[in-house]
Amino acid sequence: MTRRRHPKPEIHAIVFAQHEHCVTELIVELSHAVIGATGYVHAGNIEFRANVSDHSAESFGRRVAFSNVCGAELDEMRAAVRKIERIRSRMMKDDKALGEAPNFAEFARRALVAAGVTMVHVARDLAGRPRNAAHHIVVSTANGGDVLDAIGRLEKIALTMFGKRVEAA
């Protein structure tokens, strides 16, 4: 008896900034990206995050994380760890070939490509998660320049609002 796998769902990402309790984070959230061995799509999200602070003129603390509000089960955690390890190994190959990512936009672009994301929804402002089509810009990961521009724009807004201000003397 063979198991019939369902086709993998197309992975989309949402990019937004979150400001809570004097902490600002840039977040790329991949929903429905954790898929089990039998093709079951788990509820957890894989996230790429970076911090913005009034102590730094650049975003920092870039990381890949797994988030599940409901509480993850063991199978979901295993699938998430495997997916994150594949993403990190592909990103490490890019880092060796191209050097370390100079900013969060490039880090996010590399992570999105490594994760197999096809479309990215980037918030137009710092109002949090985009609520409808008027609040986000849609770009395809096939065009890396557009992804860099859209995420870089959001990163620049976050740094202007909450980052260390660097004025000419």
mmCIF file of C-alpha atoms in Angstrom:
data_model
loop_
_atom_site.group_PDB
_atom_site.id
_atom_site.type_symbol
_atom_site.label_atom_id
_atom_site.label_comp_id
_atom_site.label_asym_id
_atom_site.label_seq_id
_atom_site.Cartn_x
_atom_site.Cartn_y
_atom_site.Cartn_z
ATOM 1 C CA MET A 1 0.000 0.000 0.000
ATOM 2 C CA THR A 2 1.406 3.340 -0.993
ATOM 3 C CA ARG A 3 0.620 6.587 0.733
ATOM 4 C CA ARG A 4 -0.696 9.284 -1.467
ATOM 5 C CA ARG A 5 0.881 12.625 -0.773
ATOM 6 C CA HIS A 6 -1.064 15.774 -1.273
ATOM 7 C CA PRO A 7 0.674 18.439 -3.324
ATOM 8 C CA LYS A 8 2.625 20.852 -1.166
ATOM 9 C CA PRO A 9 0.829 24.133 -0.647
ATOM 10 C CA GLU A 10 2.343 27.247 -2.159
ATOM 11 C CA ILE A 11 4.187 29.108 0.583
ATOM 12 C CA HIS A 12 3.519 32.808 1.007
ATOM 13 C CA ALA A 13 5.184 35.142 3.494
ATOM 14 C CA ILE A 14 4.055 38.235 5.366
ATOM 15 C CA VAL A 15 6.619 40.886 6.349
ATOM 16 C CA PHE A 16 5.761 43.418 9.031
ATOM 17 C CA ALA A 17 7.186 45.346 11.959
ATOM 18 C CA GLN A 18 5.966 44.931 15.513
ATOM 19 C CA HIS A 19 6.566 47.466 18.289
ATOM 20 C CA GLU A 20 5.670 46.327 21.799
ATOM 21 C CA HIS A 21 7.036 47.263 25.206
ATOM 22 C CA CYS A 22 9.828 49.442 23.768
ATOM 23 C CA VAL A 23 11.014 46.579 21.542
ATOM 24 C CA THR A 24 10.735 46.765 17.762
ATOM 25 C CA GLU A 25 11.092 43.673 15.614
ATOM 26 C CA LEU A 26 11.050 43.143 11.876
ATOM 27 C CA ILE A 27 9.259 39.858 11.209
ATOM 28 C CA VAL A 28 8.950 37.656 8.143
ATOM 29 C CA GLU A 29 6.270 35.065 8.856
ATOM 30 C CA LEU A 30 5.807 31.889 6.814
ATOM 31 C CA SER A 31 2.391 30.407 7.465
ATOM 32 C CA HIS A 32 1.661 26.780 6.562
ATOM 33 C CA ALA A 33 5.364 26.104 5.970
ATOM 34 C CA VAL A 34 5.676 23.233 8.471
ATOM 35 C CA ILE A 35 4.663 20.054 6.646
ATOM 36 C CA GLY A 36 4.848 16.610 8.227
ATOM 37 C CA ALA A 37 6.164 13.425 6.598
ATOM 38 C CA THR A 38 2.668 12.381 5.487
ATOM 39 C CA GLY A 39 1.890 15.777 3.949
ATOM 40 C CA TYR A 40 -0.069 17.147 6.893
ATOM 41 C CA VAL A 41 0.310 20.930 7.161
ATOM 42 C CA HIS A 42 0.852 21.970 10.783
ATOM 43 C CA ALA A 43 -0.456 25.206 12.310
ATOM 44 C CA GLY A 44 2.906 26.647 13.412
ATOM 45 C CA ASN A 45 4.765 29.444 11.643
ATOM 46 C CA ILE A 46 8.431 29.783 10.761
ATOM 47 C CA GLU A 47 9.668 33.316 11.325
ATOM 48 C CA PHE A 48 12.765 35.296 10.415
ATOM 49 C CA ARG A 49 13.286 38.125 12.898
ATOM 50 C CA ALA A 50 15.549 41.080 13.538
ATOM 51 C CA ASN A 51 15.561 43.725 16.271
ATOM 52 C CA VAL A 52 15.609 47.500 15.917
ATOM 53 C CA SER A 53 16.801 49.581 18.849
ATOM 54 C CA ASP A 54 17.580 53.168 19.703
ATOM 55 C CA HIS A 55 21.074 51.911 20.623
ATOM 56 C CA SER A 56 21.900 50.763 17.082
ATOM 57 C CA ALA A 57 21.787 52.409 13.663
ATOM 58 C CA GLU A 58 21.211 49.002 12.006
ATOM 59 C CA SER A 59 18.887 46.084 12.608
ATOM 60 C CA PHE A 60 20.553 43.291 14.584
ATOM 61 C CA GLY A 61 19.977 39.882 16.126
ATOM 62 C CA ARG A 62 18.832 38.165 12.943
ATOM 63 C CA ARG A 63 17.426 34.722 13.616
ATOM 64 C CA VAL A 64 15.140 31.963 12.383
ATOM 65 C CA ALA A 65 12.436 30.913 14.856
ATOM 66 C CA PHE A 66 9.406 28.630 15.159
ATOM 67 C CA SER A 67 6.205 30.067 16.564
ATOM 68 C CA ASN A 68 3.047 28.257 17.602
ATOM 69 C CA VAL A 69 0.436 30.009 19.707
ATOM 70 C CA CYS A 70 -1.587 26.843 20.401
ATOM 71 C CA GLY A 71 1.301 24.757 21.732
ATOM 72 C CA ALA A 72 3.251 22.491 19.433
ATOM 73 C CA GLU A 73 3.091 18.721 19.458
ATOM 74 C CA LEU A 74 6.194 16.574 19.064
ATOM 75 C CA ASP A 75 5.591 15.728 15.390
ATOM 76 C CA GLU A 76 5.114 19.407 14.601
ATOM 77 C CA MET A 77 8.331 20.324 16.408
ATOM 78 C CA ARG A 78 10.262 17.639 14.489
ATOM 79 C CA ALA A 79 8.908 18.846 11.141
ATOM 80 C CA ALA A 80 9.671 22.472 12.048
ATOM 81 C CA VAL A 81 13.238 21.655 13.106
ATOM 82 C CA ARG A 82 13.860 19.754 9.855
ATOM 83 C CA LYS A 83 12.517 22.659 7.785
ATOM 84 C CA ILE A 84 14.547 25.238 9.722
ATOM 85 C CA GLU A 85 17.710 23.128 9.356
ATOM 86 C CA ARG A 86 17.203 22.943 5.563
ATOM 87 C CA ILE A 87 16.688 26.708 5.402
ATOM 88 C CA ARG A 88 19.783 27.391 7.531
ATOM 89 C CA SER A 89 22.004 25.036 5.513
ATOM 90 C CA ARG A 90 20.952 26.728 2.243
ATOM 91 C CA MET A 91 21.554 30.137 3.793
ATOM 92 C CA MET A 92 25.008 29.046 5.004
ATOM 93 C CA LYS A 93 25.874 28.060 1.409
ATOM 94 C CA ASP A 94 24.782 31.529 0.260
ATOM 95 C CA ASP A 95 26.837 33.144 3.022
ATOM 96 C CA LYS A 96 29.930 31.230 1.885
ATOM 97 C CA ALA A 97 29.385 32.167 -1.756
ATOM 98 C CA LEU A 98 28.232 35.780 -1.333
ATOM 99 C CA GLY A 99 29.424 36.777 2.124
ATOM 100 C CA GLU A 100 27.293 37.601 5.128
ATOM 101 C CA ALA A 101 24.074 39.508 4.460
ATOM 102 C CA PRO A 102 24.729 43.229 5.006
ATOM 103 C CA ASN A 103 21.177 44.037 6.196
ATOM 104 C CA PHE A 104 17.893 42.432 7.197
ATOM 105 C CA ALA A 105 16.395 42.823 3.718
ATOM 106 C CA GLU A 106 19.125 40.663 2.169
ATOM 107 C CA PHE A 107 18.963 38.182 5.063
ATOM 108 C CA ALA A 108 15.186 37.891 4.561
ATOM 109 C CA ARG A 109 15.522 37.539 0.770
ATOM 110 C CA ARG A 110 17.995 34.684 1.147
ATOM 111 C CA ALA A 111 15.791 33.017 3.761
ATOM 112 C CA LEU A 112 12.681 33.341 1.593
ATOM 113 C CA VAL A 113 14.428 31.765 -1.386
ATOM 114 C CA ALA A 114 15.804 28.968 0.824
ATOM 115 C CA ALA A 115 12.312 28.300 2.198
ATOM 116 C CA GLY A 116 10.774 28.068 -1.263
ATOM 117 C CA VAL A 117 8.470 31.056 -0.846
ATOM 118 C CA THR A 118 6.865 32.275 -4.067
ATOM 119 C CA MET A 119 5.027 35.453 -3.012
ATOM 120 C CA VAL A 120 5.800 38.001 -0.293
ATOM 121 C CA HIS A 121 3.321 40.466 1.238
ATOM 122 C CA VAL A 122 5.234 43.400 2.742
ATOM 123 C CA ALA A 123 3.539 45.919 5.050
ATOM 124 C CA ARG A 124 3.558 49.496 3.763
ATOM 125 C CA ASP A 125 4.062 50.985 7.229
ATOM 126 C CA LEU A 126 4.702 50.089 10.863
ATOM 127 C CA ALA A 127 1.048 49.420 11.703
ATOM 128 C CA GLY A 128 1.777 45.720 12.231
ATOM 129 C CA ARG A 129 0.533 42.771 10.228
ATOM 130 C CA PRO A 130 -1.055 43.891 6.920
ATOM 131 C CA ARG A 131 -4.835 43.674 7.290
ATOM 132 C CA ASN A 132 -5.930 43.897 3.645
ATOM 133 C CA ALA A 133 -4.611 44.545 0.141
ATOM 134 C CA ALA A 134 -4.356 48.302 0.732
ATOM 135 C CA HIS A 135 -1.881 47.769 3.594
ATOM 136 C CA HIS A 136 0.734 45.641 1.824
ATOM 137 C CA ILE A 137 2.893 45.388 -1.273
ATOM 138 C CA VAL A 138 2.935 42.025 -3.070
ATOM 139 C CA VAL A 139 6.212 40.948 -4.683
ATOM 140 C CA SER A 140 7.432 37.711 -6.211
ATOM 141 C CA THR A 141 10.623 36.120 -4.932
ATOM 142 C CA ALA A 142 11.553 35.461 -8.568
ATOM 143 C CA ASN A 143 12.421 39.174 -8.742
ATOM 144 C CA GLY A 144 14.980 39.580 -5.945
ATOM 145 C CA GLY A 145 15.382 43.317 -6.511
ATOM 146 C CA ASP A 146 11.725 43.990 -5.762
ATOM 147 C CA VAL A 147 11.922 41.884 -2.597
ATOM 148 C CA LEU A 148 15.006 43.808 -1.441
ATOM 149 C CA ASP A 149 13.334 47.152 -2.191
ATOM 150 C CA ALA A 150 10.077 46.344 -0.388
ATOM 151 C CA ILE A 151 11.653 44.810 2.733
ATOM 152 C CA GLY A 152 14.452 47.398 2.727
ATOM 153 C CA ARG A 153 11.842 50.170 2.680
ATOM 154 C CA LEU A 154 10.097 48.725 5.743
ATOM 155 C CA GLU A 155 13.459 48.259 7.489
ATOM 156 C CA LYS A 156 14.400 51.876 6.734
ATOM 157 C CA ILE A 157 11.095 53.148 8.149
ATOM 158 C CA ALA A 158 11.607 51.093 11.335
ATOM 159 C CA LEU A 159 15.173 52.356 11.738
ATOM 160 C CA THR A 160 14.060 55.959 11.159
ATOM 161 C CA MET A 161 11.289 55.676 13.739
ATOM 162 C CA PHE A 162 12.926 53.518 16.402
ATOM 163 C CA GLY A 163 16.628 53.167 15.546
ATOM 164 C CA LYS A 164 19.594 55.212 16.696
ATOM 165 C CA ARG A 165 19.572 58.525 14.930
ATOM 166 C CA VAL A 166 22.847 59.288 13.191
ATOM 167 C CA GLU A 167 23.077 62.975 12.303
ATOM 168 C CA ALA A 168 26.001 64.674 10.623
ATOM 169 C CA ALA A 169 28.097 66.766 12.957
#
